[in-house]
Coordinates of C-alpha atoms in Angstrom, one line a residue:
X65 CA 63.2 60.2 212.3
X66 CA 67.0 60.4 211.6
X67 CA 66.4 60.8 207.9
X68 CA 63.8 63.5 208.5
X69 CA 66.3 65.5 210.7
X70 CA 69.0 65.2 208.0
X71 CA 66.6 66.3 205.3
X72 CA 65.5 69.3 207.5
X73 CA 69.1 70.3 208.0
X74 CA 69.8 70.1 204.3
X75 CA 66.8 72.3 203.6
X76 CA 67.8 74.9 206.2
X77 CA 71.3 75.0 204.9
X78 CA 70.1 75.4 201.3
X79 CA 67.7 78.1 202.4
X80 CA 70.5 79.9 204.2
X81 CA 72.8 79.7 201.2
X82 CA 70.2 81.2 199.0
X83 CA 69.5 83.9 201.5
X84 CA 73.2 84.8 201.9
X85 CA 73.5 85.5 198.1
X86 CA 72.6 89.1 197.6
X87 CA 70.9 89.5 194.2
X88 CA 71.7 93.2 194.4
X89 CA 75.4 92.6 194.7
X90 CA 76.6 92.9 191.1
X91 CA 80.0 91.3 190.5
X92 CA 82.4 91.9 187.6
X93 CA 85.4 89.9 186.7
X94 CA 88.4 91.8 185.2
X95 CA 91.5 90.4 183.5
X96 CA 94.2 91.3 181.1
X97 CA 97.6 92.9 181.1
X98 CA 99.1 96.1 182.4
X99 CA 96.4 98.5 181.4
X100 CA 93.9 96.4 183.3
X101 CA 96.4 95.7 186.1
X102 CA 96.7 99.5 186.5
X103 CA 99.8 101.5 185.5
X104 CA 99.0 105.1 186.6
X105 CA 100.3 106.3 190.0
X106 CA 97.5 106.4 192.6
X107 CA 96.8 110.1 193.4
X108 CA 95.7 111.2 196.9
X109 CA 92.3 112.3 195.5
X110 CA 91.7 108.7 194.2
X111 CA 91.8 107.2 197.7
X112 CA 89.1 109.4 199.3
X113 CA 85.4 109.5 198.9
X114 CA 85.1 105.9 197.5
X115 CA 81.5 104.8 198.0
X116 CA 81.3 101.8 200.4
X117 CA 78.9 100.2 198.0
X118 CA 81.9 99.7 195.6
X119 CA 83.9 96.6 196.7
X120 CA 87.0 94.8 195.6
X121 CA 87.8 91.1 196.4
X122 CA 91.5 90.9 197.0
X123 CA 93.0 88.2 194.8
X124 CA 96.3 87.9 196.7
X125 CA 97.3 88.4 200.3
X126 CA 98.3 92.1 200.9
X127 CA 99.5 92.4 204.6
X128 CA 100.8 95.9 204.0
X129 CA 97.2 96.9 203.0
X130 CA 95.6 94.8 205.8
X131 CA 93.9 92.8 203.1
X132 CA 93.5 89.0 202.8
X133 CA 92.9 86.9 199.7
X134 CA 89.3 86.2 199.1
X135 CA 87.9 89.0 201.2
X136 CA 85.8 92.0 200.2
X137 CA 87.0 95.6 200.9
X138 CA 85.9 99.0 200.0
X139 CA 87.5 99.6 196.6
X140 CA 90.2 102.0 197.4
X141 CA 93.1 101.5 195.0
X142 CA 95.0 99.4 194.2
X143 CA 92.4 97.1 192.9
X144 CA 94.7 94.4 191.4
X145 CA 97.7 93.2 193.3
X146 CA 99.2 94.9 196.3
X147 CA 101.4 97.4 194.6
X148 CA 99.7 98.0 191.3
X149 CA 98.4 101.4 190.2
X150 CA 95.2 103.1 189.2
X151 CA 93.2 101.2 186.7
X152 CA 90.1 101.6 184.5
X153 CA 88.2 99.3 187.0
X154 CA 88.5 102.1 189.6
X155 CA 86.4 104.4 187.5
X156 CA 84.2 101.6 186.1
X157 CA 83.0 100.7 189.6
X158 CA 82.6 104.3 190.7
X159 CA 80.5 105.2 187.7
X160 CA 78.4 102.0 188.2
X161 CA 77.4 102.7 191.8
X162 CA 76.7 106.4 191.0
X163 CA 74.1 105.3 188.5
X164 CA 72.6 102.3 190.1
X165 CA 69.9 102.2 192.9
X166 CA 71.2 102.8 196.4
X167 CA 70.4 99.2 197.4
X168 CA 72.8 97.8 194.7
X169 CA 76.5 97.2 195.4
X170 CA 79.2 96.5 192.8
X171 CA 82.2 94.2 193.3
X172 CA 85.3 93.9 191.2
X173 CA 87.7 90.9 191.0
X174 CA 90.8 91.9 189.0
X175 CA 93.4 89.3 188.1
X176 CA 95.8 90.7 185.6
X177 CA 99.5 90.4 184.7
X178 CA 101.5 93.2 183.1
X179 CA 103.0 92.3 179.7
X180 CA 101.2 89.0 179.4
X181 CA 99.8 87.5 176.2
X182 CA 96.2 86.2 176.2
X183 CA 97.6 82.7 176.2
X184 CA 98.4 83.1 180.0
X185 CA 94.6 82.8 180.6
X186 CA 94.1 79.6 178.6
X187 CA 93.7 77.0 181.3
X188 CA 94.7 74.1 179.0
X189 CA 97.8 75.7 177.6
X190 CA 99.0 78.3 180.1
X191 CA 101.9 76.2 181.3
X192 CA 103.7 76.2 178.0
X193 CA 103.4 80.0 177.9
X194 CA 104.7 80.4 181.5
X195 CA 107.7 78.2 180.5
X196 CA 108.8 80.8 178.0
X197 CA 107.6 83.9 179.8
X198 CA 110.3 86.6 180.5
X199 CA 111.9 86.4 183.9
X200 CA 110.5 89.8 185.0
X201 CA 106.9 88.4 184.6
X202 CA 107.4 85.3 186.6
X203 CA 107.1 87.0 190.0
X204 CA 103.7 88.4 189.1
X205 CA 102.5 85.1 187.9
X206 CA 103.8 83.4 191.0
X207 CA 101.6 85.7 193.1
X208 CA 98.7 83.8 191.6
X209 CA 100.3 80.5 192.4
X210 CA 101.5 80.2 188.8
X211 CA 98.0 80.1 187.3
X212 CA 96.1 83.5 187.0
X213 CA 93.1 81.9 185.3
X214 CA 92.6 79.4 188.2
X215 CA 92.9 82.2 190.7
X216 CA 90.3 84.2 188.9
X217 CA 87.9 81.2 188.9
X218 CA 88.7 80.5 192.6
X219 CA 87.9 84.1 193.6
X220 CA 84.8 84.2 191.3
X221 CA 83.4 81.0 193.0
X222 CA 83.8 82.6 196.4
X223 CA 82.1 85.8 195.1
X224 CA 79.1 83.8 193.8
X225 CA 78.3 83.0 197.4
X226 CA 77.8 86.7 198.0
X227 CA 76.4 88.1 194.8
X228 CA 75.8 87.6 191.1
X229 CA 78.3 87.8 188.3
X230 CA 77.0 90.3 185.8
X231 CA 79.8 90.8 183.3
X232 CA 83.4 90.3 182.4
X233 CA 85.9 93.1 181.6
X234 CA 88.9 92.6 179.4
X235 CA 91.8 94.8 178.5
X236 CA 94.6 93.0 176.7
X237 CA 96.2 92.9 173.3
X238 CA 99.4 94.9 173.4
X239 CA 101.4 91.7 173.7
X240 CA 99.5 90.0 170.9
X241 CA 100.1 92.5 168.1
X242 CA 98.9 91.5 164.6
X243 CA 97.6 88.2 166.1
X244 CA 94.8 87.2 163.7
X245 CA 93.8 84.4 166.1
X246 CA 93.4 86.7 169.1
X247 CA 89.6 86.8 169.0
X248 CA 89.5 83.0 169.0
X249 CA 91.9 82.8 171.9
X250 CA 89.7 85.2 173.8
X251 CA 86.7 83.1 173.0
X252 CA 88.4 80.1 174.6
X253 CA 88.9 82.0 177.8
X254 CA 85.4 83.4 177.8
X255 CA 83.8 80.0 177.2
X256 CA 85.9 78.4 179.9
X257 CA 84.7 81.0 182.4
X258 CA 81.1 80.4 181.4
X259 CA 81.6 76.6 181.9
X260 CA 83.7 76.7 185.1
X261 CA 81.4 79.2 186.8
X262 CA 78.1 77.8 185.5
X263 CA 77.2 81.1 183.7
X264 CA 75.1 81.7 180.7
X265 CA 76.7 83.7 177.9
X266 CA 73.5 85.4 177.1
X267 CA 73.4 86.9 180.6
X268 CA 77.1 87.7 181.0
X269 CA 78.5 90.1 178.4
X270 CA 82.2 90.5 177.7
X271 CA 83.4 94.1 177.4
X272 CA 86.8 94.5 175.8
X273 CA 88.7 97.8 175.7
X274 CA 90.8 99.1 172.9
X275 CA 94.6 99.8 173.3
X276 CA 95.8 103.4 173.4
X277 CA 94.3 105.0 170.4
X278 CA 96.1 106.2 167.3
X279 CA 94.9 109.7 168.1
X280 CA 97.2 109.6 171.2
X281 CA 100.1 108.1 169.3
X282 CA 99.4 104.6 170.7
X283 CA 102.3 102.3 169.7
X284 CA 99.9 99.3 169.7
X285 CA 97.0 101.1 168.1
X286 CA 97.1 98.7 165.1
X287 CA 95.7 96.0 167.4
X288 CA 92.5 97.8 167.6
X289 CA 91.5 96.6 164.2
X290 CA 91.6 93.1 165.5
X291 CA 89.9 93.9 168.7
X292 CA 87.1 95.5 166.7
X293 CA 86.2 92.1 165.2
X294 CA 85.6 90.4 168.6
X295 CA 81.8 90.6 168.4
X296 CA 82.0 88.5 165.2
X297 CA 83.5 85.7 167.3
X298 CA 81.7 86.2 170.6
X299 CA 78.1 87.2 170.2
X300 CA 77.6 88.9 173.6
X301 CA 80.8 91.0 173.4
X302 CA 81.3 94.7 173.0
X303 CA 84.3 96.8 172.2
X304 CA 84.9 99.9 174.2
X305 CA 86.6 102.8 172.3
X306 CA 89.7 104.4 173.6
X307 CA 89.5 107.4 171.2
X308 CA 90.4 110.5 173.1
X309 CA 91.5 108.7 176.2
X310 CA 94.7 110.4 177.4
X311 CA 97.9 108.3 177.6
X312 CA 101.1 108.3 179.4
X313 CA 104.5 109.3 178.0
X314 CA 105.3 105.8 176.8
X315 CA 102.3 105.8 174.4
X316 CA 101.5 102.3 175.7
X317 CA 99.6 103.0 178.9
X318 CA 96.8 105.4 179.7
X319 CA 97.3 108.0 182.4
X320 CA 94.9 108.6 185.3
X321 CA 92.6 110.7 183.2
X322 CA 92.7 108.2 180.4
X323 CA 91.7 105.4 182.8
X324 CA 88.9 107.6 184.2
X325 CA 87.4 108.1 180.8
X326 CA 87.9 104.5 179.6
X327 CA 86.4 103.1 182.9
X328 CA 83.4 105.5 182.5
X329 CA 82.9 104.2 179.0
X330 CA 83.0 100.6 180.2
X331 CA 80.4 101.4 182.8
X332 CA 78.1 103.3 180.5
X333 CA 78.1 100.3 178.1
X334 CA 77.4 97.9 180.9
X335 CA 74.6 100.1 182.3
X336 CA 73.0 100.3 178.9
X337 CA 73.1 96.5 178.6
X338 CA 71.6 96.1 182.0
X339 CA 68.9 98.7 181.2

């Protein structure tokens, strides 16, 4: 009798766990450096009218925003850490919910560090990178307990209890200029995510955005030639063009309109893949 009660309890808990996961809650993981982190100032118009179907899981504690790590909130910027700016994920999510059925929600988890190399997200070698990282970057890394990749996985596992991971968004490369091994380094991170989150690569595409384009005077535009080869290394990966996306005065970051257009392009590609 005791064993039957235990088995019944396990069955009920399993059924509840399955029921609690909403198959219509589409979750997207985002990582990279400053252009994914969000560099444009948040404008008043960007904080109003955000559809409640668009959510962000806070990856750090933000008491000033009344947000706690690991909790979902309506995706009012900032969507990365507490004091970051407007990012392409703002407009990715808004475009997604505007074009998906009303019973579908979209969630973003954004773990990014301005100025970092892709090596920071290599779970087996990140410590050697952190040991040589510039002092101004260390505070940002510390907000993720010194390991941004681990924080991304931690948050993603929590999110999987609520919904289904549908894709991964990447914007990084400015700090790896002329790095011919960049695509292989990205592949390591992508495959680690697939393994650690029990995902299937065929079902979870990787979308990677170009750096500020040469047509905007982008000082890292040369990296786009390397980014363009990513699909040769990762089969289910796609490059999102930055051509025509307006940039800021530094020719390194996009401005608000640039993020809006780039985020829209990320969404349009994801929607086309989801059919």
